[in-house]
Amino acid sequence: MEISGSRNGTSMLWFFRDKGFDDGSIDKMFKKCRRLEGMQNERAAENWEYLEGIGIQKRKLPSVVSKCPKILVLGLQEKIAPMVECLATLSTKPREIATAIAKFPGILSYSVEEKLCPLLAFFQALGVPEKQLGKMILLNPRLISYSIESKLIETVDFLAGVGLTKDGMIGKVLAKNPFLIGYSVHKRLRPTFEFLKSIGLSEMDLQAVALKFPDILCRDVDKVLRPNLDYLRRRGFKDGEIVSLVTGYPPILIKSIQHSLEPRIKFLVEIMERKLDEVAEYPEFFKHGLKKRLELRHRLLKEKTMDFTLSELLECNQKKFMMKMSLL
């Protein structure tokens, strides 16, 4: 493949070929970042070496550069190093910075003073604990690309509007799931809240679910949540029991029916010979491993001909469970 126009003679063309890029990939990068044209490769080489030096693996670096070729033309001391140094103050683990940049290399093109600092201040004002601020940004570095005025405030206003108004509530939700803020209020968050209300959750229930498991707010109603609700109804759970299940263990609406819900309910009814209302009283039944906890403890219980409630059977650790059964 020929690289068209003035690109043929640039030192950057040979720089990319030397790094293992094919001509198709090179052409795409030139189209993504016009500043590559006419640029000498010394700056690119310097930036490339720096990115390797902060821990981005050599085999992954071409993929990172392909996502955002602009990072090769940025000033190392003016842009890249200041952002990396600031991220280092937020990091608690050795490879976090390299992983964050590999996820969203565009983070290096933003200003620390104009973008990162205001973003951190915004989340801190919402009650995000200081220790969680860095975790949020490094887990979802794309946050830096969102406008505070047009994107972040819209999401925060929506969460406040559905009852998350107490000090620190919204901060806790966003700290648990920093990806939530990337979803559209109108296309995803609002429909999800409306769906949860429609199955009988009160405002207090909704607050509890959002705080306990904010991931549920990001899931598609028709593709994920409604099929699970329909399954629970088909299985015989009443509306009030479903509310108890969802508030007690929100992931029940996103777990795989085939691989998670059905095997556990089958085991409960057919092997344990228990009734459905028992899991409505103890929804966290669904979080326990089928083989490692449910089957093993049921077998031990059967051998001892003892009778425990589901919470007594499953809630404690193995040592306490064995003590309960007087096996130690």
Short mmCIF file of C-alpha atoms in Angstrom, two decimals:
data_model
loop_
_atom_site.label_atom_id
_atom_site.label_comp_id
_atom_site.label_asym_id
_atom_site.label_seq_id
_atom_site.Cartn_x
_atom_site.Cartn_y
_atom_site.Cartn_z
CA MET A 1 0.00 0.00 0.00
CA GLU A 2 1.27 3.47 -0.91
CA ILE A 3 1.10 6.34 1.55
CA SER A 4 -0.30 9.22 -0.48
CA GLY A 5 0.84 12.81 -0.89
CA SER A 6 3.61 14.44 1.11
CA ARG A 7 3.61 11.65 3.68
CA ASN A 8 5.84 9.46 1.52
CA GLY A 9 9.03 11.34 2.28
CA THR A 10 8.55 12.14 5.94
CA SER A 11 10.87 10.81 8.59
CA MET A 12 7.73 9.86 10.55
CA LEU A 13 6.80 7.33 7.88
CA TRP A 14 10.06 5.51 8.43
CA PHE A 15 9.74 5.93 12.19
CA PHE A 16 6.41 4.10 12.14
CA ARG A 17 7.66 1.38 9.81
CA ASP A 18 10.64 0.86 12.10
CA LYS A 19 8.21 0.36 15.00
CA GLY A 20 6.38 -2.36 13.09
CA PHE A 21 3.33 -0.52 11.78
CA ASP A 22 1.98 -1.49 8.36
CA ASP A 23 1.15 1.18 5.75
CA GLY A 24 -2.60 0.89 6.38
CA SER A 25 -2.19 1.67 10.06
CA ILE A 26 0.24 4.48 9.29
CA ASP A 27 -2.22 6.07 6.88
CA LYS A 28 -4.98 5.96 9.51
CA MET A 29 -2.72 7.62 12.08
CA PHE A 30 -1.81 10.42 9.69
CA LYS A 31 -5.52 11.00 9.08
CA LYS A 32 -6.23 11.04 12.82
CA CYS A 33 -3.42 13.51 13.54
CA ARG A 34 -2.48 15.88 10.73
CA ARG A 35 0.32 17.30 12.87
CA LEU A 36 2.33 14.15 12.16
CA GLU A 37 2.93 15.42 8.63
CA GLY A 38 6.22 17.21 8.30
CA MET A 39 7.15 16.38 11.90
CA GLN A 40 10.67 15.17 12.61
CA ASN A 41 10.91 11.87 14.41
CA GLU A 42 13.13 13.05 17.29
CA ARG A 43 10.14 14.20 19.38
CA ALA A 44 8.20 11.04 18.57
CA ALA A 45 11.17 8.89 19.57
CA GLU A 46 11.57 10.83 22.82
CA ASN A 47 7.87 10.44 23.70
CA TRP A 48 7.88 6.77 22.72
CA GLU A 49 10.88 6.09 24.97
CA TYR A 50 9.25 8.01 27.86
CA LEU A 51 6.01 5.99 27.57
CA GLU A 52 8.00 2.76 27.67
CA GLY A 53 9.87 4.09 30.68
CA ILE A 54 6.69 4.67 32.72
CA GLY A 55 5.65 1.06 32.29
CA ILE A 56 3.64 0.73 29.08
CA GLN A 57 4.68 -2.63 27.68
CA LYS A 58 6.66 -2.56 24.46
CA ARG A 59 4.24 -4.92 22.73
CA LYS A 60 1.24 -2.78 23.73
CA LEU A 61 2.69 0.60 22.86
CA PRO A 62 1.88 0.40 19.10
CA SER A 63 -1.78 -0.21 19.98
CA VAL A 64 -1.74 2.75 22.41
CA VAL A 65 -0.22 5.04 19.77
CA SER A 66 -2.71 3.81 17.14
CA LYS A 67 -5.57 4.88 19.42
CA CYS A 68 -4.14 8.35 19.91
CA PRO A 69 -1.20 9.19 17.60
CA LYS A 70 -1.38 12.75 18.92
CA ILE A 71 0.63 11.66 21.96
CA LEU A 72 3.75 11.51 19.76
CA VAL A 73 3.54 15.19 18.83
CA LEU A 74 2.82 16.54 22.34
CA GLY A 75 5.56 18.36 24.19
CA LEU A 76 7.09 15.95 26.67
CA GLN A 77 7.90 18.52 29.33
CA GLU A 78 4.92 20.77 28.57
CA LYS A 79 2.12 18.16 28.47
CA ILE A 80 3.00 14.51 28.98
CA ALA A 81 5.34 14.59 31.98
CA PRO A 82 3.19 17.02 34.05
CA MET A 83 0.10 14.81 33.58
CA VAL A 84 2.01 11.62 34.44
CA GLU A 85 3.51 13.27 37.53
CA CYS A 86 0.07 14.42 38.68
CA LEU A 87 -1.42 10.96 38.09
CA ALA A 88 1.46 9.50 40.12
CA THR A 89 0.25 11.46 43.16
CA LEU A 90 -3.16 9.76 42.77
CA SER A 91 -1.81 6.27 42.24
CA THR A 92 -1.40 3.59 44.90
CA LYS A 93 -0.23 0.68 42.73
CA PRO A 94 2.87 0.46 40.49
CA ARG A 95 1.19 -0.23 37.14
CA GLU A 96 -1.94 1.92 37.55
CA ILE A 97 -0.66 4.89 35.53
CA ALA A 98 0.52 2.79 32.58
CA THR A 99 -2.78 0.87 32.58
CA ALA A 100 -4.82 4.09 32.64
CA ILE A 101 -2.85 5.59 29.74
CA ALA A 102 -3.18 2.36 27.76
CA LYS A 103 -6.97 2.49 28.29
CA PHE A 104 -7.30 6.13 27.26
CA PRO A 105 -4.05 7.60 25.90
CA GLY A 106 -5.89 10.83 25.14
CA ILE A 107 -5.61 11.70 28.84
CA LEU A 108 -2.05 12.91 28.12
CA SER A 109 -3.33 15.64 25.80
CA TYR A 110 -5.31 17.41 28.54
CA SER A 111 -4.04 20.17 30.80
CA VAL A 112 -3.45 19.40 34.47
CA GLU A 113 -4.47 22.91 35.53
CA GLU A 114 -7.38 23.40 33.16
CA LYS A 115 -8.90 19.91 33.18
CA LEU A 116 -7.60 17.47 35.79
CA CYS A 117 -7.57 19.80 38.80
CA PRO A 118 -11.12 21.14 38.22
CA LEU A 119 -12.35 17.56 37.70
CA LEU A 120 -10.84 16.40 41.00
CA ALA A 121 -12.30 19.42 42.79
CA PHE A 122 -15.73 18.69 41.29
CA PHE A 123 -15.77 15.10 42.56
CA GLN A 124 -14.40 16.11 45.94
CA ALA A 125 -17.24 18.62 46.32
CA LEU A 126 -19.68 15.74 45.72
CA GLY A 127 -18.26 13.89 48.70
CA VAL A 128 -15.94 11.46 46.94
CA PRO A 129 -13.37 10.48 49.60
CA GLU A 130 -9.87 11.72 48.82
CA LYS A 131 -8.50 8.18 48.65
CA GLN A 132 -11.11 7.30 46.03
CA LEU A 133 -10.45 10.28 43.73
CA GLY A 134 -7.34 8.78 42.18
CA LYS A 135 -8.96 5.37 41.88
CA MET A 136 -11.86 6.90 39.92
CA ILE A 137 -9.65 8.71 37.42
CA LEU A 138 -7.24 5.81 36.94
CA LEU A 139 -10.05 3.28 36.58
CA ASN A 140 -11.93 5.44 34.08
CA PRO A 141 -9.43 7.96 32.64
CA ARG A 142 -12.01 8.96 30.01
CA LEU A 143 -13.64 11.04 32.75
CA ILE A 144 -11.18 13.81 31.94
CA SER A 145 -12.73 14.17 28.48
CA TYR A 146 -16.20 15.01 29.80
CA SER A 147 -17.34 18.59 30.19
CA ILE A 148 -18.21 19.45 33.79
CA GLU A 149 -20.86 21.93 32.64
CA SER A 150 -22.66 19.90 29.97
CA LYS A 151 -22.05 16.29 31.00
CA LEU A 152 -21.12 15.81 34.65
CA ILE A 153 -23.57 18.33 36.10
CA GLU A 154 -26.42 16.78 34.09
CA THR A 155 -25.75 13.36 35.61
CA VAL A 156 -25.36 14.76 39.12
CA ASP A 157 -28.61 16.74 38.79
CA PHE A 158 -30.41 13.59 37.68
CA LEU A 159 -29.10 11.54 40.61
CA ALA A 160 -30.12 14.30 43.02
CA GLY A 161 -33.55 14.40 41.37
CA VAL A 162 -34.18 10.73 42.11
CA GLY A 163 -33.48 11.16 45.79
CA LEU A 164 -29.73 10.89 46.25
CA THR A 165 -29.65 14.22 48.05
CA LYS A 166 -27.95 13.54 51.37
CA ASP A 167 -24.37 14.75 51.75
CA GLY A 168 -21.93 12.42 50.06
CA MET A 169 -24.53 10.06 48.53
CA ILE A 170 -23.77 10.93 44.90
CA GLY A 171 -20.04 10.84 45.59
CA LYS A 172 -20.33 7.32 47.01
CA VAL A 173 -22.29 6.13 43.97
CA LEU A 174 -19.77 7.58 41.50
CA ALA A 175 -16.80 6.32 43.49
CA LYS A 176 -18.21 2.79 43.32
CA ASN A 177 -18.85 3.02 39.59
CA PRO A 178 -16.97 5.86 37.86
CA PHE A 179 -18.20 4.55 34.47
CA LEU A 180 -21.80 5.50 35.34
CA ILE A 181 -21.17 9.13 34.46
CA GLY A 182 -20.43 8.18 30.85
CA TYR A 183 -23.97 6.91 30.26
CA SER A 184 -26.71 9.07 28.80
CA VAL A 185 -29.25 10.30 31.35
CA HIS A 186 -32.08 10.11 28.81
CA LYS A 187 -31.16 6.88 27.03
CA ARG A 188 -29.95 4.78 29.96
CA LEU A 189 -30.10 6.15 33.52
CA ARG A 190 -33.65 7.51 33.51
CA PRO A 191 -35.20 4.45 31.79
CA THR A 192 -33.45 2.19 34.32
CA PHE A 193 -34.76 4.17 37.30
CA GLU A 194 -38.27 4.20 35.82
CA PHE A 195 -38.10 0.44 35.31
CA LEU A 196 -37.02 -0.17 38.92
CA LYS A 197 -39.87 2.04 40.14
CA SER A 198 -42.32 0.14 37.96
CA ILE A 199 -41.55 -3.17 39.67
CA GLY A 200 -42.40 -1.67 43.04
CA LEU A 201 -39.23 -0.14 44.46
CA SER A 202 -39.85 2.91 46.63
CA GLU A 203 -37.65 6.01 46.61
CA MET A 204 -35.84 4.68 49.66
CA ASP A 205 -35.38 1.32 47.94
CA LEU A 206 -33.96 3.05 44.85
CA GLN A 207 -31.48 4.98 46.98
CA ALA A 208 -30.38 1.80 48.72
CA VAL A 209 -29.95 -0.05 45.42
CA ALA A 210 -27.98 2.82 43.85
CA LEU A 211 -25.65 2.99 46.86
CA LYS A 212 -25.22 -0.77 47.16
CA PHE A 213 -24.82 -1.65 43.49
CA PRO A 214 -24.71 1.33 41.10
CA ASP A 215 -23.74 -0.98 38.21
CA ILE A 216 -27.41 -1.87 37.82
CA LEU A 217 -28.21 1.71 36.78
CA CYS A 218 -26.02 1.31 33.68
CA ARG A 219 -27.72 -1.81 32.33
CA ASP A 220 -30.11 -1.91 29.41
CA VAL A 221 -33.71 -2.43 30.51
CA ASP A 222 -34.91 -4.49 27.55
CA LYS A 223 -31.74 -6.54 26.98
CA VAL A 224 -30.82 -7.32 30.61
CA LEU A 225 -33.15 -6.21 33.39
CA ARG A 226 -36.57 -7.12 31.96
CA PRO A 227 -35.58 -10.67 30.89
CA ASN A 228 -34.36 -11.37 34.43
CA LEU A 229 -37.54 -9.92 35.94
CA ASP A 230 -39.67 -12.06 33.61
CA TYR A 231 -37.66 -15.12 34.58
CA LEU A 232 -38.21 -14.52 38.31
CA ARG A 233 -41.94 -14.13 37.70
CA ARG A 234 -42.06 -17.32 35.63
CA ARG A 235 -40.30 -19.11 38.45
CA GLY A 236 -43.15 -18.14 40.77
CA PHE A 237 -41.83 -15.18 42.75
CA LYS A 238 -44.54 -12.71 43.76
CA ASP A 239 -44.18 -8.95 43.21
CA GLY A 240 -43.38 -8.23 46.86
CA GLU A 241 -40.78 -11.02 46.91
CA ILE A 242 -39.15 -9.61 43.77
CA VAL A 243 -38.85 -6.21 45.45
CA SER A 244 -37.16 -7.94 48.41
CA LEU A 245 -34.82 -9.80 46.07
CA VAL A 246 -33.80 -6.69 44.12
CA THR A 247 -33.29 -4.49 47.19
CA GLY A 248 -31.49 -7.26 49.07
CA TYR A 249 -29.30 -8.38 46.18
CA PRO A 250 -29.50 -5.99 43.17
CA PRO A 251 -27.20 -8.07 40.92
CA ILE A 252 -30.07 -10.57 40.63
CA LEU A 253 -31.35 -8.44 37.75
CA ILE A 254 -28.11 -8.69 35.76
CA LYS A 255 -26.88 -12.21 36.57
CA SER A 256 -26.97 -14.81 33.81
CA ILE A 257 -30.22 -16.75 33.95
CA GLN A 258 -28.66 -19.86 32.42
CA HIS A 259 -25.40 -19.93 34.35
CA SER A 260 -26.30 -18.32 37.68
CA LEU A 261 -29.99 -17.97 38.58
CA GLU A 262 -31.46 -21.17 37.16
CA PRO A 263 -28.82 -23.57 38.61
CA ARG A 264 -29.19 -22.03 42.09
CA ILE A 265 -32.99 -22.02 42.10
CA LYS A 266 -33.01 -25.58 40.81
CA PHE A 267 -30.62 -26.62 43.57
CA LEU A 268 -32.71 -24.78 46.18
CA VAL A 269 -36.01 -26.38 45.17
CA GLU A 270 -35.03 -29.83 43.92
CA ILE A 271 -31.99 -30.75 46.04
CA MET A 272 -32.38 -28.66 49.20
CA GLU A 273 -36.18 -29.07 49.06
CA ARG A 274 -36.75 -25.52 50.21
CA LYS A 275 -39.36 -22.96 49.19
CA LEU A 276 -38.88 -19.83 47.10
CA ASP A 277 -39.97 -17.52 49.89
CA GLU A 278 -36.81 -18.51 51.78
CA VAL A 279 -34.61 -16.75 49.23
CA ALA A 280 -36.92 -13.74 49.30
CA GLU A 281 -36.03 -13.53 53.00
CA TYR A 282 -32.34 -14.08 52.24
CA PRO A 283 -31.65 -12.69 48.70
CA GLU A 284 -27.88 -12.97 49.11
CA PHE A 285 -28.37 -16.68 48.59
CA PHE A 286 -27.61 -15.88 44.93
CA LYS A 287 -24.14 -14.49 45.64
CA HIS A 288 -22.76 -17.75 47.02
CA GLY A 289 -20.85 -20.21 44.87
CA LEU A 290 -22.90 -23.23 43.90
CA LYS A 291 -20.21 -25.89 44.31
CA LYS A 292 -17.85 -24.28 46.81
CA ARG A 293 -20.50 -23.23 49.31
CA LEU A 294 -24.08 -24.31 48.55
CA GLU A 295 -23.48 -27.95 47.62
CA LEU A 296 -20.76 -28.52 50.22
CA ARG A 297 -22.65 -27.04 53.16
CA HIS A 298 -25.94 -28.65 52.20
CA ARG A 299 -24.22 -32.04 52.09
CA LEU A 300 -22.67 -31.54 55.53
CA LEU A 301 -26.00 -30.36 56.90
CA LYS A 302 -27.79 -33.40 55.51
CA GLU A 303 -25.23 -35.76 57.03
CA LYS A 304 -25.80 -34.20 60.45
CA THR A 305 -29.60 -34.05 59.95
CA MET A 306 -29.55 -30.46 61.20
CA ASP A 307 -31.87 -27.66 60.15
CA PHE A 308 -30.54 -24.16 59.46
CA THR A 309 -32.11 -21.16 57.80
CA LEU A 310 -30.40 -20.12 54.57
CA SER A 311 -28.67 -17.19 56.29
CA GLU A 312 -27.44 -19.44 59.12
CA LEU A 313 -26.21 -21.92 56.55
CA LEU A 314 -24.41 -19.49 54.26
CA GLU A 315 -23.63 -16.17 55.92
CA CYS A 316 -20.76 -17.22 58.17
CA ASN A 317 -17.25 -18.19 57.11
CA GLN A 318 -16.16 -21.81 56.95
CA LYS A 319 -14.62 -21.89 60.42
CA LYS A 320 -17.75 -20.53 62.10
CA PHE A 321 -19.94 -22.84 60.07
CA MET A 322 -17.97 -25.89 61.20
CA MET A 323 -18.15 -24.68 64.78
CA LYS A 324 -21.92 -24.38 64.47
CA MET A 325 -22.07 -27.96 63.36
CA SER A 326 -19.75 -29.02 66.19
CA LEU A 327 -17.30 -30.51 63.76
CA LEU A 328 -14.23 -28.77 65.19
#
